[in-house]
PDB file of C-alpha atoms in Angstrom:
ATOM      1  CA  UNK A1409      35.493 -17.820 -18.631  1.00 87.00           C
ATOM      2  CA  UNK A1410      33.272 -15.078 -16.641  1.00 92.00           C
ATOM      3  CA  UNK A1411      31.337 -15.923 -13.876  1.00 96.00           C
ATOM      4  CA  UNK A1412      27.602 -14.788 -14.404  1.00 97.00           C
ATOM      5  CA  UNK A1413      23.844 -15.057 -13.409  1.00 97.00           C
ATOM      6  CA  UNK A1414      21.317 -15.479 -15.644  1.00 97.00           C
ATOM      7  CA  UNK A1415      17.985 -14.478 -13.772  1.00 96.00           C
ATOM      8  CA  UNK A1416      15.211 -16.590 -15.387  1.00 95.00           C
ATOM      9  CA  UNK A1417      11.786 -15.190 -15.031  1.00 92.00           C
ATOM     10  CA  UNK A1418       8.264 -17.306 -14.573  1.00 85.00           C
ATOM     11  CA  UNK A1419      10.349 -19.720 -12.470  1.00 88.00           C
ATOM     12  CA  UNK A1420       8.302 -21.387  -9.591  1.00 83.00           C
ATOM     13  CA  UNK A1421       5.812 -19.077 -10.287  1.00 79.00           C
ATOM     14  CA  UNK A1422       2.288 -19.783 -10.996  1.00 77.00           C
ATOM     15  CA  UNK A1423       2.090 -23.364 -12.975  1.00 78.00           C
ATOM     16  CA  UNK A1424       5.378 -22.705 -14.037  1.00 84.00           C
ATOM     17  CA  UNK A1425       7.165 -25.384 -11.596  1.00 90.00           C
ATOM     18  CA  UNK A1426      10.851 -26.466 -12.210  1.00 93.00           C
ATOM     19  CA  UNK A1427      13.018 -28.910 -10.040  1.00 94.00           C
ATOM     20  CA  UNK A1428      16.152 -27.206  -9.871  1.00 94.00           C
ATOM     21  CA  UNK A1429      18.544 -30.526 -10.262  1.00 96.00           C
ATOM     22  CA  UNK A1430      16.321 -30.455 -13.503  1.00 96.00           C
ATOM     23  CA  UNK A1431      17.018 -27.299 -14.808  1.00 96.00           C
ATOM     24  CA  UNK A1432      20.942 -27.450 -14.030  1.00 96.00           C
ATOM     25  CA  UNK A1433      20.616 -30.960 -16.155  1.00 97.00           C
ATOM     26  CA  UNK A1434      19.120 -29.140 -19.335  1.00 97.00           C
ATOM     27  CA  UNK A1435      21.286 -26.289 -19.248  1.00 97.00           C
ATOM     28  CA  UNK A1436      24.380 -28.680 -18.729  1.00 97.00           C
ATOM     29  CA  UNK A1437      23.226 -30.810 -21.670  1.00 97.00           C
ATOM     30  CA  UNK A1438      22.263 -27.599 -23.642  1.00 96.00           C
ATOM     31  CA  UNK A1439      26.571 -26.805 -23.297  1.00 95.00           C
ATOM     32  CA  UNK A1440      26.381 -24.398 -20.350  1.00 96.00           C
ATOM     33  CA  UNK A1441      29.200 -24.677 -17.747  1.00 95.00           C
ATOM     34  CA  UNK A1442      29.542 -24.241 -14.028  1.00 96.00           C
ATOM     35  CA  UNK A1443      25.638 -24.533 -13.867  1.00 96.00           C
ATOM     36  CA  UNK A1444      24.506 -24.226 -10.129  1.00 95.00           C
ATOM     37  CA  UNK A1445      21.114 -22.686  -8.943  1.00 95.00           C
ATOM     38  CA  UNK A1446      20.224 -20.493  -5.663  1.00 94.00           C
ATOM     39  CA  UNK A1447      17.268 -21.113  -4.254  1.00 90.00           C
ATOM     40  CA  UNK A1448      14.268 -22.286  -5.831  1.00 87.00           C
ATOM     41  CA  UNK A1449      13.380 -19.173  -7.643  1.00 87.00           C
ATOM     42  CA  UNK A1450      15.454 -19.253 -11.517  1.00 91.00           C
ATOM     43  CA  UNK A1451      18.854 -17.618 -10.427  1.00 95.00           C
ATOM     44  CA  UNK A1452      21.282 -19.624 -12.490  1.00 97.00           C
ATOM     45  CA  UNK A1453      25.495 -18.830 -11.944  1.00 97.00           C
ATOM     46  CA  UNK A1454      27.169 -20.399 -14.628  1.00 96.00           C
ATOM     47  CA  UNK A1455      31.081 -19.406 -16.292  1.00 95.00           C
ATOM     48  CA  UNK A1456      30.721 -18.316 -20.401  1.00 94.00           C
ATOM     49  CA  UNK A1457      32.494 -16.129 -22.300  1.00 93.00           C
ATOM     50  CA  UNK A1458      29.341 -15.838 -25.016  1.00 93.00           C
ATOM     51  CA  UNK A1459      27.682 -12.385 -25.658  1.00 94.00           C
ATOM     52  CA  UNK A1460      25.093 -11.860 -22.702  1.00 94.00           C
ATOM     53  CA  UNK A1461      22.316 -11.032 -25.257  1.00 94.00           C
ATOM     54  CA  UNK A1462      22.587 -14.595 -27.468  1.00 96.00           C
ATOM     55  CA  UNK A1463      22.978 -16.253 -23.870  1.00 97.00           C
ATOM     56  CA  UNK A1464      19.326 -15.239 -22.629  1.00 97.00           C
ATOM     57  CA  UNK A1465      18.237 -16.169 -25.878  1.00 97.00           C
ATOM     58  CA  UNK A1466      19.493 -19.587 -25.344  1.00 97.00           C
ATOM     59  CA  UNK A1467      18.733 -20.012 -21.880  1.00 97.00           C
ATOM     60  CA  UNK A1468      14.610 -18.583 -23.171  1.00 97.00           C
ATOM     61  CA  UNK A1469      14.855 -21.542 -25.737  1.00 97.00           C
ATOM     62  CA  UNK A1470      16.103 -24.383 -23.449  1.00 97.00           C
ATOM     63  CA  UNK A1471      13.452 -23.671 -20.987  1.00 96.00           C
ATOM     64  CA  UNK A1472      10.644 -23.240 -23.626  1.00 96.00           C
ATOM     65  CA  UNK A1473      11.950 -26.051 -25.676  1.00 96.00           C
ATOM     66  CA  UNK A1474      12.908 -28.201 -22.193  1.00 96.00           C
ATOM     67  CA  UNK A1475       9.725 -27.081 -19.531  1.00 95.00           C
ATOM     68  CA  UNK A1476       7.079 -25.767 -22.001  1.00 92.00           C
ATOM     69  CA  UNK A1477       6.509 -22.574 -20.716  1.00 92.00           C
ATOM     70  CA  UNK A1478       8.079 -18.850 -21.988  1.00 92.00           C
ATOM     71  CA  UNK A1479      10.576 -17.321 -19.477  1.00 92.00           C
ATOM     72  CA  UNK A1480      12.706 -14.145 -19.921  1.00 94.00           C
ATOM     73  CA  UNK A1481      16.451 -14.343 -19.232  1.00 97.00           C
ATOM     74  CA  UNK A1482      18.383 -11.714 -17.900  1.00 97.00           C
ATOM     75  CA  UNK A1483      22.182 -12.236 -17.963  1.00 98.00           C
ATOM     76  CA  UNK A1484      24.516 -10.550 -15.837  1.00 97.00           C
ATOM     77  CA  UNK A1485      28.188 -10.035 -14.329  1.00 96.00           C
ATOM     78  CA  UNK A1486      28.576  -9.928 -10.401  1.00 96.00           C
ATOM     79  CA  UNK A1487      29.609  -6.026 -10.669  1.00 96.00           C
ATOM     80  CA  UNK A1488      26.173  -5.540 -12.500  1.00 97.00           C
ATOM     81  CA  UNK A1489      24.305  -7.390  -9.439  1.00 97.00           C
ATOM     82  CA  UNK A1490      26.608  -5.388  -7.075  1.00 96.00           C
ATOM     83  CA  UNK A1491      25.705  -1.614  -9.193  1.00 96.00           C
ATOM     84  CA  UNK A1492      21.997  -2.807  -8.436  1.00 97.00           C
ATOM     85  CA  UNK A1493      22.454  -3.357  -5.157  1.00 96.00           C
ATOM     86  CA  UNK A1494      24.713  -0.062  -4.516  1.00 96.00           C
ATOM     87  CA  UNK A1495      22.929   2.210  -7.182  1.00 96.00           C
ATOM     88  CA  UNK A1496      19.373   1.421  -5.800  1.00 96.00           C
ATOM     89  CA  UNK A1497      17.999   4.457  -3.853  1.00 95.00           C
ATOM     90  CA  UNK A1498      15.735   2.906  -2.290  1.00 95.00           C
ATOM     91  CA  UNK A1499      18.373   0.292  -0.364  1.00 92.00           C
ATOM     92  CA  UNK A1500      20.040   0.912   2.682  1.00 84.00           C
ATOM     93  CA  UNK A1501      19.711   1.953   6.014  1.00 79.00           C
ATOM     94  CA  UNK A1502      17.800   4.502   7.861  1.00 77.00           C
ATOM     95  CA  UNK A1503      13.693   5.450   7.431  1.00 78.00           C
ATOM     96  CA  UNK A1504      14.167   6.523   4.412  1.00 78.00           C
ATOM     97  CA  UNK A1505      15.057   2.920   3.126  1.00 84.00           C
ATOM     98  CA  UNK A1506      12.531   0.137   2.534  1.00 85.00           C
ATOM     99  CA  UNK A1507      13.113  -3.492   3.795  1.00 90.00           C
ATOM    100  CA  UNK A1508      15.430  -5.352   1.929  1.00 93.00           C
ATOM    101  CA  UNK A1509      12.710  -7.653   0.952  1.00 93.00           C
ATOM    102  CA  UNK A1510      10.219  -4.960  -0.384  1.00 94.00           C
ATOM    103  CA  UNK A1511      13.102  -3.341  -2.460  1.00 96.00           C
ATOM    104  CA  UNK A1512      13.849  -4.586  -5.850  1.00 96.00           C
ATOM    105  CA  UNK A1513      16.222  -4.335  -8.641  1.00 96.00           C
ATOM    106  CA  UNK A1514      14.135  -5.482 -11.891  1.00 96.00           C
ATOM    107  CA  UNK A1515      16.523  -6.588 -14.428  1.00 97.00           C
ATOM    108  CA  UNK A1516      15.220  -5.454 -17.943  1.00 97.00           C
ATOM    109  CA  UNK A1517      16.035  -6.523 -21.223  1.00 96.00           C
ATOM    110  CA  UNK A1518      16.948  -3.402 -22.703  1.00 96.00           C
ATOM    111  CA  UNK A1519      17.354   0.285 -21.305  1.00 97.00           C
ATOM    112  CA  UNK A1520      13.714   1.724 -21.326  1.00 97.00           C
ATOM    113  CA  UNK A1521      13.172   5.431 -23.211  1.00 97.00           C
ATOM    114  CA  UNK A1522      13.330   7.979 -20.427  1.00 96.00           C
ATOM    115  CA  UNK A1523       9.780   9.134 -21.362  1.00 96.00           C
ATOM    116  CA  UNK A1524       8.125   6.365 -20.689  1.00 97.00           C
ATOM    117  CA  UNK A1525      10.001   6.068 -17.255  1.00 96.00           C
ATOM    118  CA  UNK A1526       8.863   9.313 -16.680  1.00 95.00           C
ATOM    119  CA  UNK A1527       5.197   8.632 -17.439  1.00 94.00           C
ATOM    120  CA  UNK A1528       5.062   5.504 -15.496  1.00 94.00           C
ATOM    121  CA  UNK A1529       6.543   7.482 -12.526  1.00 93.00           C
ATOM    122  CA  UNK A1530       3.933  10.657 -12.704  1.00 92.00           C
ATOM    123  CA  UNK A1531       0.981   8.054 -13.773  1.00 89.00           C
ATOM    124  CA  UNK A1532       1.690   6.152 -10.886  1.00 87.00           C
ATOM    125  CA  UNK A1533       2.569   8.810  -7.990  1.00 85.00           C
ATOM    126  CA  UNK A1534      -0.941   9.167  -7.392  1.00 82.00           C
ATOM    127  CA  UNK A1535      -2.244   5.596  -7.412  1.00 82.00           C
ATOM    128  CA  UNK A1536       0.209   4.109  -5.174  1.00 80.00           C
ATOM    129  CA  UNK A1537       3.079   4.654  -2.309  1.00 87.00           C
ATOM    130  CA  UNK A1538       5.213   2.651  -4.405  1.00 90.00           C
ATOM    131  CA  UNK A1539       8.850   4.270  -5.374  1.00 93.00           C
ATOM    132  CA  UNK A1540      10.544   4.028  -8.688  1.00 94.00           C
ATOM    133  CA  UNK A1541      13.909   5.310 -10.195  1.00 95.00           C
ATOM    134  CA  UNK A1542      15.878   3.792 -13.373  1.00 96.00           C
ATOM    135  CA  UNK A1543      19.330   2.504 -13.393  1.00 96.00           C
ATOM    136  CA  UNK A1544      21.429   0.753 -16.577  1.00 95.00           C
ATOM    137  CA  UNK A1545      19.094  -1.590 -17.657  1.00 97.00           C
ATOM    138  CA  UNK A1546      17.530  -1.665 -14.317  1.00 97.00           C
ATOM    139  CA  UNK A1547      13.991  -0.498 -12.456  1.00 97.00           C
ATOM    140  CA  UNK A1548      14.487   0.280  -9.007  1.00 97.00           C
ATOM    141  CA  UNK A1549      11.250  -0.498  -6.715  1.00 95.00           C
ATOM    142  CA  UNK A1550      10.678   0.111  -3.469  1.00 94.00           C
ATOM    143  CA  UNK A1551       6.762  -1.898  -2.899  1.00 93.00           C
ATOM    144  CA  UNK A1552       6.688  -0.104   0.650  1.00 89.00           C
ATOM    145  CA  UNK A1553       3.399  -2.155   1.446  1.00 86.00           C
ATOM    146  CA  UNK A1554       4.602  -5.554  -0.591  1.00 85.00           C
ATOM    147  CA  UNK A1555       4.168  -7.455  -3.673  1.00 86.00           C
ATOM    148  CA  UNK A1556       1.306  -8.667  -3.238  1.00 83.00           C
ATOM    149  CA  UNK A1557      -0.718  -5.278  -2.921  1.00 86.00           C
ATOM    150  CA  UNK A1558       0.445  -3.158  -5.863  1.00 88.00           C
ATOM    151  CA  UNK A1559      -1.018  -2.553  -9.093  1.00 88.00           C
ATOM    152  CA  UNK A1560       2.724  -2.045  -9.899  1.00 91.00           C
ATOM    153  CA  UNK A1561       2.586  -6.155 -11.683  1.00 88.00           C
ATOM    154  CA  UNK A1562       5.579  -7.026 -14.227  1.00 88.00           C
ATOM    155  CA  UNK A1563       2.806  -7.121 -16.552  1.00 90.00           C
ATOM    156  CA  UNK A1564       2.094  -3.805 -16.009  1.00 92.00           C
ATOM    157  CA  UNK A1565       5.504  -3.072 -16.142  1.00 94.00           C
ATOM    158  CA  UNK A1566       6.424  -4.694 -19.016  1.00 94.00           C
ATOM    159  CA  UNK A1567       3.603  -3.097 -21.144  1.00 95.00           C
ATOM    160  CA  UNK A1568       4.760   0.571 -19.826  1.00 94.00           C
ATOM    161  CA  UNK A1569       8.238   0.466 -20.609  1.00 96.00           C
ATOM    162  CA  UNK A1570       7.983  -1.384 -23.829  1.00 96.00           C
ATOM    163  CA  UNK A1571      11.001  -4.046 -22.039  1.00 96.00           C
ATOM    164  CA  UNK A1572      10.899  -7.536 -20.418  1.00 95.00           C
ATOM    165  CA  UNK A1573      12.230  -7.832 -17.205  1.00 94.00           C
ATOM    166  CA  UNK A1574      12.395 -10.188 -14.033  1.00 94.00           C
ATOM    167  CA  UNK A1575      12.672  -9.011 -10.427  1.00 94.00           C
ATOM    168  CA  UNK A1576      14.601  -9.946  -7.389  1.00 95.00           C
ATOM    169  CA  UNK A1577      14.883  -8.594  -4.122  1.00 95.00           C
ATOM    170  CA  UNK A1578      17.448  -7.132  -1.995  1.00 96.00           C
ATOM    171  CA  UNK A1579      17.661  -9.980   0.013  1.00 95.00           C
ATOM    172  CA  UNK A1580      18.347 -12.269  -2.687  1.00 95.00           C
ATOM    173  CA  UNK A1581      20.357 -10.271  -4.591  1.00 97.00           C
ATOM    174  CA  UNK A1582      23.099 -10.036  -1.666  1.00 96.00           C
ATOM    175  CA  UNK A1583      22.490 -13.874  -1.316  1.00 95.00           C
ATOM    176  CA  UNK A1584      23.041 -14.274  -4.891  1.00 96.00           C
ATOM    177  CA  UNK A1585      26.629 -11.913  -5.110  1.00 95.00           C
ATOM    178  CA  UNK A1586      27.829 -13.553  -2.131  1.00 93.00           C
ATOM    179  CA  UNK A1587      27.987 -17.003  -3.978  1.00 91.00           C
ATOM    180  CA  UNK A1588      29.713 -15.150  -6.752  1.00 88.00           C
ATOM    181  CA  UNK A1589      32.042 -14.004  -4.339  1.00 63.00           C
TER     182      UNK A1589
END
């Protein structure tokens, strides 16, 4: 069995609120093993030797099907967390690196075409101070001024790279691969 993290999105967000003793509960009963959750937030470790891409499908459908609400699953291995920690440009030390919790790895669902990665980068260089780059499967974003003040929404996001995707930060990314650990 391998070790992964399934990185639900919608979690605790908005309306969408989920007790996480309940949401280990349904994805126990649903025939998921090792289920344990990190923080409040839809970061999921569980063991599974399934193909990644029918797990977030089932782990979409228990929490529709369970909670009522759509989420987007993003299953990966601890090296994948660790390349999107490492790979990220924007993470690190120095002033050329944002804060750990204004840099984030956003987990997509597919590997977006180049040109629209390249169009969302040009379209957005003059709106914002916000940096992006691409990894495997992965948007790197550096908010520089926060969340909460970019046009830069997962929405947005979403629409522009034709891909669903979920976000986490630096800070909980490390948290997250050092429970993997």
């Amino acid at each position: 069995m391998t070790q992964l993290v399934a990185f639900l999105g919608s979690i605790n967000v908005g309306g969408n609120r989920i007790r996480m003793v309940d949401l280990v509960a349904a994805l126990t009963d649903a025939g998921f093993h090792d289920v344990t959750t990190i923080a409040a937030s839809g970061n999921v470790v569980l063991t599974d030797e399934r193909d990644p891409a029918l797990l977030e499908i089932q782990l979409e459908s228990v929490v529709q099907r369970t909670f009522g609400f759509k989420s987007c699953a993003m299953v990966r291995t601890a090296d994948q967390i660790r390349s999107a920690i490492n790979d990220n440009p924007y993470h690190g030390t120095g002033p050329e690196h944002g804060s750990d919790k204004m840099v984030h790895s956003i987990f997509l669902s597919q590997q977006p075409e180049t040109a629209a990665v390249e169009a969302l980068i040009a379209e957005h260089r003059a709106k914002g101070s916000e940096r992006l780059a691409v990894g495997d499967r992965v948007l790197f974003l550096d908010y520089v001024h926060g969340v909460g003040v970019s046009d830069l929404s997962n929405k947005l996001l979403e629409r522009r790279l034709g891909c669903k995707g979920t976000a986490r930060n630096m800070t909980s990314l490390k948290r997250i691969l050092g429970k993997m650990d």
